[in-house]
Short mmCIF file of C-alpha atoms and ligand atoms in Angstrom, two decimals:
data_model
loop_
_atom_site.label_atom_id
_atom_site.label_comp_id
_atom_site.label_asym_id
_atom_site.label_seq_id
_atom_site.Cartn_x
_atom_site.Cartn_y
_atom_site.Cartn_z
CA MET A 235 72.16 -9.26 44.09
CA ASN A 236 72.12 -12.86 45.72
CA GLN A 237 72.74 -16.16 44.26
CA ALA A 238 69.61 -17.88 45.17
CA THR A 239 68.03 -19.60 42.48
CA VAL A 240 65.47 -17.95 40.72
CA PRO A 241 62.71 -19.25 38.08
CA MET A 242 64.56 -19.57 34.83
CA GLU A 243 61.26 -18.10 33.40
CA SER A 244 61.05 -14.26 34.12
CA SER A 245 58.78 -13.07 36.27
CA VAL A 246 55.22 -12.43 34.87
CA THR A 247 55.22 -9.01 36.22
CA PHE A 248 58.32 -8.04 33.98
CA ASP A 249 56.88 -7.80 30.44
CA ILE A 250 59.54 -7.70 28.35
CA ASP A 251 57.80 -6.90 24.99
CA ARG A 252 56.61 -3.88 26.69
CA ILE A 253 59.40 -2.57 28.10
CA ARG A 254 61.25 -3.22 24.60
CA ARG A 255 58.73 -1.03 22.93
CA ASP A 256 60.02 2.05 25.18
CA PHE A 257 63.45 1.91 23.71
CA PRO A 258 63.02 2.97 20.04
CA ILE A 259 66.52 1.84 18.83
CA LEU A 260 65.97 -1.91 19.84
CA SER A 261 63.83 -2.28 16.82
CA ARG A 262 66.04 -1.09 14.26
CA GLU A 263 68.27 -3.47 12.01
CA VAL A 264 72.21 -3.70 11.71
CA ASN A 265 73.75 -5.15 8.88
CA GLY A 266 70.25 -6.52 7.58
CA ARG A 267 69.56 -8.34 11.02
CA PRO A 268 67.37 -7.18 13.83
CA LEU A 269 69.81 -5.16 16.46
CA VAL A 270 70.68 -7.64 19.24
CA TYR A 271 72.43 -4.83 21.62
CA LEU A 272 74.90 -6.52 24.14
CA ASP A 273 77.06 -3.77 24.44
CA ASN A 274 75.03 -2.15 27.62
CA GLY A 275 78.34 -2.01 29.55
CA ALA A 276 79.92 0.71 27.29
CA THR A 277 76.68 2.47 27.16
CA SER A 278 72.91 1.81 27.57
CA GLN A 279 69.82 2.63 25.00
CA LYS A 280 67.74 5.65 26.16
CA PRO A 281 63.87 4.82 26.61
CA ARG A 282 61.39 7.15 24.83
CA SER A 283 60.82 9.40 27.87
CA VAL A 284 64.55 10.25 28.22
CA ILE A 285 64.36 11.01 24.17
CA ASP A 286 61.48 13.34 24.63
CA THR A 287 62.60 15.25 27.53
CA ILE A 288 65.81 16.09 25.62
CA ASP A 289 63.49 17.31 22.96
CA ARG A 290 61.24 19.05 24.77
CA TYR A 291 64.13 20.81 26.61
CA TYR A 292 65.40 22.38 23.69
CA THR A 293 62.20 22.93 22.19
CA ASP A 294 60.49 24.91 24.89
CA GLU A 295 63.01 25.22 27.62
CA ASN A 296 66.45 25.83 26.87
CA ALA A 297 68.11 29.07 28.72
CA ASN A 298 71.21 29.28 30.86
CA ILE A 299 70.92 28.21 34.52
CA HIS A 300 71.45 30.02 37.92
CA ARG A 301 72.14 33.37 36.35
CA GLY A 302 69.00 34.99 34.42
CA VAL A 303 65.91 36.52 36.10
CA HIS A 304 64.09 36.01 32.86
CA HIS A 305 61.24 33.15 32.53
CA LEU A 306 62.96 30.68 30.76
CA SER A 307 66.13 31.00 32.80
CA GLN A 308 64.19 30.08 35.80
CA VAL A 309 62.13 27.22 34.16
CA ALA A 310 65.72 25.60 33.21
CA THR A 311 67.21 26.12 36.62
CA GLN A 312 64.24 25.05 38.25
CA ALA A 313 64.30 21.88 36.11
CA TYR A 314 68.03 21.13 36.73
CA GLU A 315 67.95 21.59 40.31
CA ASP A 316 64.71 19.34 40.50
CA ALA A 317 66.73 16.60 38.49
CA ARG A 318 69.42 16.85 41.50
CA GLU A 319 66.78 16.12 43.57
CA THR A 320 65.40 13.12 41.91
CA ILE A 321 68.94 11.71 41.68
CA ALA A 322 69.40 12.65 45.05
CA ARG A 323 66.24 10.72 46.30
CA TRP A 324 67.24 7.80 44.18
CA ILE A 325 70.58 7.10 45.79
CA ASN A 326 68.95 8.18 48.97
CA ALA A 327 71.67 11.00 49.38
CA PRO A 328 70.84 12.88 52.72
CA ALA A 329 70.84 16.21 50.73
CA SER A 330 70.63 17.23 47.23
CA ARG A 331 73.88 19.57 47.94
CA GLN A 332 75.72 16.28 47.90
CA VAL A 333 74.79 15.42 44.97
CA LEU A 334 77.49 16.95 42.21
CA PHE A 335 76.74 16.81 38.38
CA THR A 336 79.96 15.77 36.80
CA ARG A 337 80.58 14.63 33.04
CA GLY A 338 80.80 11.17 34.29
CA THR A 339 82.54 8.56 36.51
CA THR A 340 85.77 9.53 35.22
CA GLU A 341 85.49 13.16 36.01
CA ALA A 342 83.92 12.32 39.19
CA ILE A 343 87.13 10.25 40.36
CA ASN A 344 89.70 13.15 38.95
CA LEU A 345 87.71 15.75 40.95
CA VAL A 346 88.31 13.64 44.33
CA ALA A 347 91.80 12.85 43.20
CA SER A 348 92.68 16.57 42.29
CA SER A 349 90.48 18.15 45.28
CA TRP A 350 90.70 15.81 48.31
CA GLY A 351 93.96 14.22 46.96
CA ARG A 352 95.78 17.10 46.56
CA ASP A 353 94.94 18.52 49.91
CA VAL A 354 94.88 15.49 52.06
CA LEU A 355 97.78 13.11 50.34
CA PHE A 356 101.34 13.59 52.07
CA PRO A 357 104.78 11.61 51.09
CA GLY A 358 104.37 8.27 52.36
CA ASP A 359 100.45 8.32 52.44
CA GLU A 360 99.24 5.28 50.94
CA MET A 361 96.11 4.52 48.56
CA VAL A 362 94.47 1.23 47.52
CA VAL A 363 92.68 0.04 44.35
CA SER A 364 92.19 -3.49 43.05
CA THR A 365 93.43 -5.55 39.88
CA MET A 366 90.21 -5.32 38.29
CA GLU A 367 89.87 -1.47 37.96
CA HIS A 368 88.69 0.82 35.11
CA HIS A 369 91.55 3.12 33.88
CA SER A 370 89.27 5.65 35.27
CA ASN A 371 89.79 4.43 38.53
CA ILE A 372 93.80 3.85 38.42
CA VAL A 373 95.41 6.72 36.48
CA PRO A 374 93.97 9.61 38.38
CA TRP A 375 95.39 7.91 41.51
CA GLN A 376 98.42 7.41 39.87
CA MET A 377 98.63 10.89 38.64
CA ILE A 378 97.87 12.40 42.29
CA CYS A 379 100.26 9.66 43.72
CA GLU A 380 103.31 10.78 41.83
CA GLU A 381 102.58 14.17 42.55
CA ARG A 382 102.32 14.04 46.20
CA CYS A 383 104.73 11.18 46.41
CA ALA A 384 102.38 8.88 47.80
CA LYS A 385 102.34 5.11 47.38
CA LEU A 386 99.37 3.20 45.36
CA LYS A 387 98.50 -0.24 46.40
CA VAL A 388 96.51 -2.95 44.49
CA ILE A 389 94.48 -5.71 45.91
CA PRO A 390 95.07 -8.89 44.33
CA MET A 391 92.30 -11.11 43.25
CA SER A 392 91.78 -14.60 42.33
CA GLY A 393 91.49 -16.37 38.89
CA ASN A 394 87.66 -16.65 38.99
CA GLY A 395 87.75 -12.75 39.41
CA GLU A 396 86.98 -12.23 43.12
CA LEU A 397 89.26 -9.82 45.22
CA ASP A 398 91.81 -11.40 47.89
CA MET A 399 90.24 -9.90 50.65
CA ASP A 400 92.82 -11.26 53.31
CA ALA A 401 95.47 -9.77 51.17
CA PHE A 402 93.58 -6.61 51.17
CA GLU A 403 93.13 -6.65 55.14
CA GLY A 404 97.01 -6.85 54.84
CA LEU A 405 97.49 -3.63 52.57
CA LEU A 406 95.72 -1.46 55.28
CA THR A 407 97.96 0.25 57.34
CA GLU A 408 97.74 3.61 59.49
CA ARG A 409 99.13 5.51 56.36
CA THR A 410 96.13 4.24 54.01
CA ARG A 411 93.98 7.35 53.21
CA LEU A 412 91.50 6.09 50.59
CA VAL A 413 90.71 2.92 49.15
CA SER A 414 88.93 3.21 45.82
CA VAL A 415 87.40 0.10 43.94
CA ALA A 416 84.69 -0.69 41.56
CA HIS A 417 81.36 -1.80 43.12
CA VAL A 418 80.76 -4.03 39.90
CA SER A 419 83.37 -5.24 37.51
CA ASN A 420 83.05 -3.80 34.00
CA THR A 421 85.03 -6.31 32.44
CA LEU A 422 84.54 -9.56 34.88
CA GLY A 423 80.85 -8.74 36.06
CA THR A 424 82.15 -9.21 39.62
CA ILE A 425 79.92 -7.88 42.15
CA ASN A 426 82.64 -6.65 44.93
CA PRO A 427 81.88 -7.06 48.59
CA VAL A 428 81.81 -3.40 49.27
CA ARG A 429 80.31 -3.59 52.50
CA GLU A 430 83.08 -5.31 53.74
CA ILE A 431 85.61 -3.29 51.99
CA ILE A 432 84.13 -0.52 53.56
CA ALA A 433 84.21 -1.87 57.10
CA ARG A 434 87.51 -2.75 57.07
CA ALA A 435 88.74 0.53 55.38
CA HIS A 436 86.83 2.52 57.69
CA GLU A 437 88.39 0.13 60.69
CA ALA A 438 91.72 1.23 59.55
CA GLY A 439 90.90 5.01 59.50
CA ALA A 440 90.68 5.14 55.75
CA LEU A 441 87.90 6.25 53.24
CA VAL A 442 86.26 4.73 50.76
CA LEU A 443 85.53 5.76 47.06
CA LEU A 444 83.30 3.32 45.08
CA ASP A 445 83.23 3.41 41.39
CA GLY A 446 79.34 2.82 40.84
CA ALA A 447 79.39 2.99 36.79
CA GLN A 448 78.36 -0.69 36.68
CA ALA A 449 76.91 -1.36 39.50
CA LEU A 450 73.73 1.27 39.19
CA PRO A 451 72.34 -0.06 35.67
CA HIS A 452 71.82 -3.32 37.50
CA MET A 453 70.79 -2.69 41.09
CA ARG A 454 69.37 0.03 43.38
CA ILE A 455 71.77 1.43 46.14
CA ASP A 456 71.43 3.47 49.34
CA VAL A 457 74.23 5.82 49.77
CA GLN A 458 73.53 5.87 53.52
CA GLU A 459 73.09 2.54 54.14
CA LEU A 460 76.10 1.39 52.12
CA GLY A 461 78.24 3.77 54.08
CA ALA A 462 80.71 4.83 51.26
CA ASP A 463 82.26 8.34 51.66
CA PHE A 464 82.19 9.01 47.84
CA TYR A 465 80.17 7.11 45.32
CA ALA A 466 80.71 8.08 41.47
CA PHE A 467 78.20 6.86 38.44
CA SER A 468 77.97 8.03 34.83
CA GLY A 469 74.49 9.20 33.28
CA HIS A 470 74.67 7.22 29.93
CA LYS A 471 75.15 3.83 31.46
CA VAL A 472 71.87 4.06 33.74
CA PHE A 473 69.73 4.66 30.26
CA GLY A 474 70.31 8.81 30.38
CA PRO A 475 72.31 10.72 28.21
CA THR A 476 75.89 10.82 27.52
CA GLY A 477 77.93 13.76 28.96
CA VAL A 478 76.84 13.89 32.68
CA GLY A 479 77.59 11.87 35.68
CA ILE A 480 77.17 12.26 39.74
CA LEU A 481 79.61 12.24 42.54
CA TYR A 482 78.12 11.76 45.80
CA GLY A 483 80.12 12.57 48.85
CA ARG A 484 79.43 12.49 52.66
CA GLU A 485 78.75 16.58 53.62
CA GLU A 486 81.92 17.33 55.82
CA LEU A 487 83.96 15.74 53.28
CA LEU A 488 82.70 17.91 50.19
CA ASP A 489 82.48 20.98 52.55
CA SER A 490 86.20 20.55 53.59
CA MET A 491 87.77 20.07 49.73
CA PRO A 492 88.82 22.77 47.89
CA PRO A 493 87.23 23.65 44.37
CA TYR A 494 89.13 22.03 41.70
CA GLN A 495 88.13 23.83 38.86
CA GLY A 496 87.42 27.83 38.69
CA GLY A 497 85.05 30.14 36.77
CA GLY A 498 81.24 31.12 36.83
CA ASP A 499 79.06 29.58 39.60
CA MET A 500 81.48 28.55 41.79
CA ILE A 501 82.25 31.69 43.22
CA GLU A 502 80.45 33.59 46.18
CA LYS A 503 82.58 36.74 45.56
CA VAL A 504 85.76 37.71 42.84
CA THR A 505 88.01 40.49 43.24
CA PHE A 506 91.38 40.71 41.97
CA GLU A 507 92.94 40.59 45.14
CA ARG A 508 90.81 37.42 46.45
CA THR A 509 88.05 35.38 45.61
CA THR A 510 85.48 33.32 47.80
CA TYR A 511 83.73 30.31 47.06
CA ASN A 512 80.14 29.08 46.87
CA THR A 513 78.45 26.70 48.98
CA LEU A 514 78.04 22.92 47.89
CA PRO A 515 77.14 21.47 45.28
CA HIS A 516 78.15 24.78 43.08
CA LYS A 517 81.52 25.24 44.73
CA PHE A 518 82.34 21.90 42.50
CA GLU A 519 80.42 23.21 39.52
CA ALA A 520 82.23 25.67 37.61
CA GLY A 521 81.01 27.03 34.19
CA THR A 522 77.82 26.03 32.04
CA PRO A 523 77.00 22.55 32.96
CA ASN A 524 75.12 19.88 30.71
CA ILE A 525 71.85 21.44 31.74
CA VAL A 526 69.87 18.99 29.49
CA GLY A 527 72.16 15.95 30.37
CA GLY A 528 71.25 16.21 33.77
CA ILE A 529 67.48 16.60 33.03
CA GLY A 530 67.30 13.63 31.04
CA LEU A 531 69.16 11.67 33.42
CA ALA A 532 66.60 12.70 36.12
CA ALA A 533 63.98 11.43 33.39
CA ALA A 534 66.08 8.00 32.95
CA ILE A 535 65.78 7.69 36.67
CA ASP A 536 62.18 8.34 36.67
CA TYR A 537 61.80 5.69 34.04
CA VAL A 538 63.93 2.84 36.29
CA SER A 539 62.10 4.05 39.48
CA ALA A 540 58.85 3.09 38.03
CA MET A 541 60.17 -0.69 37.56
CA ASP A 542 59.16 -3.66 39.77
CA GLN A 543 63.22 -3.62 41.03
CA ALA A 544 62.77 -7.36 42.28
CA ALA A 545 61.57 -8.32 38.92
CA PHE A 546 64.14 -6.63 36.68
CA MET A 547 66.98 -7.77 38.96
CA ALA A 548 65.29 -11.22 38.82
CA HIS A 549 65.14 -10.87 34.94
CA GLU A 550 68.75 -9.96 34.84
CA LYS A 551 69.66 -13.06 36.92
CA ASP A 552 67.72 -15.12 34.60
CA LEU A 553 69.47 -14.02 31.87
CA LEU A 554 72.70 -14.37 33.12
CA ASP A 555 72.19 -18.02 34.12
CA TYR A 556 70.89 -18.78 30.89
CA ALA A 557 73.50 -17.33 28.73
CA THR A 558 76.31 -18.74 31.11
CA SER A 559 74.97 -22.23 30.79
CA ALA A 560 74.58 -21.79 27.03
CA LEU A 561 77.74 -20.23 26.40
CA CYS A 562 79.55 -23.36 28.45
CA ASP A 563 78.20 -25.74 25.96
CA ILE A 564 79.93 -24.13 22.81
CA PRO A 565 83.45 -26.20 22.34
CA GLY A 566 86.46 -23.93 22.99
CA LEU A 567 84.66 -20.78 24.64
CA GLY A 568 86.01 -19.94 27.90
CA ILE A 569 84.20 -17.55 30.50
CA VAL A 570 87.03 -14.82 31.93
CA GLY A 571 85.48 -14.20 35.40
CA THR A 572 83.45 -16.75 36.92
CA ALA A 573 82.74 -14.95 40.72
CA ALA A 574 79.64 -16.26 42.88
CA ASP A 575 78.47 -13.02 42.56
CA LYS A 576 78.03 -11.52 39.30
CA ALA A 577 76.15 -8.90 37.24
CA SER A 578 74.55 -9.76 33.86
CA VAL A 579 78.15 -9.30 32.27
CA ILE A 580 79.63 -12.10 30.55
CA SER A 581 83.51 -11.59 29.21
CA PHE A 582 84.84 -14.63 26.91
CA ASN A 583 87.11 -15.96 24.32
CA LEU A 584 87.25 -18.47 21.74
CA GLU A 585 90.16 -20.71 22.09
CA GLY A 586 92.77 -19.63 18.92
CA GLN A 587 90.56 -16.62 18.05
CA HIS A 588 91.21 -12.82 18.47
CA PRO A 589 88.55 -11.13 20.25
CA PHE A 590 88.12 -8.62 17.59
CA ASP A 591 87.84 -11.36 14.86
CA VAL A 592 85.33 -12.74 17.04
CA GLY A 593 83.25 -9.57 17.53
CA THR A 594 83.52 -8.43 14.10
CA LEU A 595 81.80 -11.55 12.89
CA LEU A 596 78.99 -11.13 15.49
CA ASP A 597 78.59 -7.43 14.44
CA GLN A 598 77.99 -9.11 10.88
CA GLN A 599 75.13 -11.01 12.31
CA GLY A 600 73.53 -7.93 14.02
CA VAL A 601 74.88 -9.01 17.35
CA ALA A 602 76.87 -5.97 19.08
CA VAL A 603 79.27 -6.79 21.79
CA ARG A 604 82.57 -5.07 23.07
CA THR A 605 85.92 -6.56 22.13
CA GLY A 606 89.21 -5.65 23.76
CA HIS A 607 90.79 -4.72 27.34
CA HIS A 608 87.55 -2.63 28.35
CA CYS A 609 89.89 -0.26 29.77
CA THR A 610 91.38 -2.70 32.19
CA GLN A 611 94.75 -3.32 31.01
CA PRO A 612 96.24 -4.54 34.07
CA LEU A 613 93.30 -7.04 34.87
CA MET A 614 94.13 -8.32 30.84
CA ASP A 615 97.95 -8.39 32.16
CA TYR A 616 96.55 -10.52 35.21
CA TYR A 617 95.26 -12.90 32.65
CA GLY A 618 97.73 -12.92 30.07
CA ILE A 619 95.32 -12.19 27.25
CA PRO A 620 94.96 -9.41 24.99
CA GLY A 621 91.23 -8.85 25.77
CA THR A 622 87.85 -10.39 25.61
CA VAL A 623 84.63 -10.69 23.90
CA ARG A 624 82.11 -9.16 26.22
CA ALA A 625 78.39 -9.48 26.34
CA SER A 626 76.68 -7.13 28.78
CA PHE A 627 73.02 -7.51 29.58
CA ALA A 628 70.29 -4.90 30.29
CA PHE A 629 66.82 -5.55 31.71
CA TYR A 630 65.35 -4.73 28.09
CA ASN A 631 67.62 -7.94 26.88
CA SER A 632 65.70 -11.49 26.52
CA ARG A 633 66.31 -14.82 26.01
CA ALA A 634 66.06 -14.30 22.44
CA ASP A 635 68.94 -11.82 22.40
CA VAL A 636 70.99 -14.95 24.17
CA ASP A 637 70.14 -17.31 21.68
CA ALA A 638 71.07 -15.01 18.98
CA LEU A 639 74.49 -14.37 20.49
CA VAL A 640 74.98 -18.06 20.87
CA ASN A 641 73.77 -19.07 17.23
CA ALA A 642 76.25 -16.16 15.99
CA ILE A 643 79.10 -17.22 18.03
CA ARG A 644 78.89 -21.00 16.67
CA ARG A 645 78.58 -19.46 13.24
CA ALA A 646 81.47 -17.43 13.82
CA ALA A 647 83.41 -20.32 15.44
CA ASP A 648 82.60 -22.46 12.19
CA MET A 649 84.13 -19.33 9.96
CA LEU A 650 87.27 -19.05 11.70
CA GLY A 651 87.64 -22.61 11.54
N1 PLP B 111 84.15 2.88 35.69
C1 PLP B 111 83.62 1.86 34.99
C2 PLP B 111 83.62 0.50 36.35
C3 PLP B 111 83.53 1.79 34.03
O1 PLP B 111 83.20 0.74 33.39
C4 PLP B 111 83.37 2.89 33.08
C5 PLP B 111 83.36 3.15 31.83
O2 PLP B 111 82.98 2.25 31.10
C6 PLP B 111 84.21 4.02 33.80
C7 PLP B 111 84.47 4.03 35.01
C8 PLP B 111 84.21 5.44 33.37
O3 PLP B 111 82.92 6.24 32.58
P1 PLP B 111 82.71 7.24 32.04
O4 PLP B 111 83.63 7.09 30.63
O5 PLP B 111 81.45 6.87 31.66
O6 PLP B 111 83.35 8.41 32.72
#
């Protein structure tokens, strides 16, 4: 997303009223007020087409996959594997076998840490993450580094929420095995310079995993063009169901990695003496998966793929600019994270007020925001604050939602005195 000035009014090709009608929950009330849903960073709402797909699956098609010769099992298997194809096309993966279903970003990162990490990390090896990572992109690496006696290094950042790229360069050594960073920060909204990170890491001989949990709700990506070795994201943040996510990986890496969970589906042949493993992607998908989750995620991707991408990104940029300037006018409000390149996420605090108190008063006015550390405690420590209030926008939010947020904050500030 570039920072070129876009018209403050949304593109005429972006019919926000029609889009909002596709999301049934947006027309409900909360605490007697119309819902203003600004917690999209935590989870997004679902369009009717996703809800209908899930309903239809359980009504007409439900069966276990990959194992049955009967009709329903074959229908369900086809739908699940078609979903994988849809997701692969969406991120431009070279082959759908490089698209692994997981429970979400967290499980995708744990998969790489457990399988690749246990196989490749040796005492004295190094890994790099950044100050602004979600706990899901810190703790799995801490665990495997501890087990393998490897060292975890951290890219520092500046106060406005941008990574210190010179310092990053200095962290890379011949022992660096992997750099794992957020494509977009969930707390600050910073869009990290991932192409530069990938180029520098590859030059140093290290692999790169991108945590795309907060990127894909706001932008399209092309994994081949990006050149990341692994890319992880969650279905529920891209307008699909909970409990499903994706790990994309370069084929030769995934091929070389050992399975990390054993069970049904991931085997080729089992005897008590020796078990051999299935090929990709099944090698990493032990047990009955979240079948309807995968199918529902593909329905969400069909929905977003049909949108005019340039218009939806311009609309979100407009919301970010409009909200940033309105929030800056509120006395005592400080924005946390003011990077030059940002997705439509704004963290802030009201001077002297705890984020929970502000969030509670906003909720009473129908405005749903997230409060707390956002699973980024090291980032909160860096700023020396207990948490923030976070408003995170999706393409179905409108300027009216921003106005409602601003009015609600002003009222909350008055009440808190
Ligand atoms: N990474 C980032 C940047 C996130 O924002 C989140 C969730 O908020 C996660 C990882 C974890 O995602 P999930 O809980 O869906 O696995």
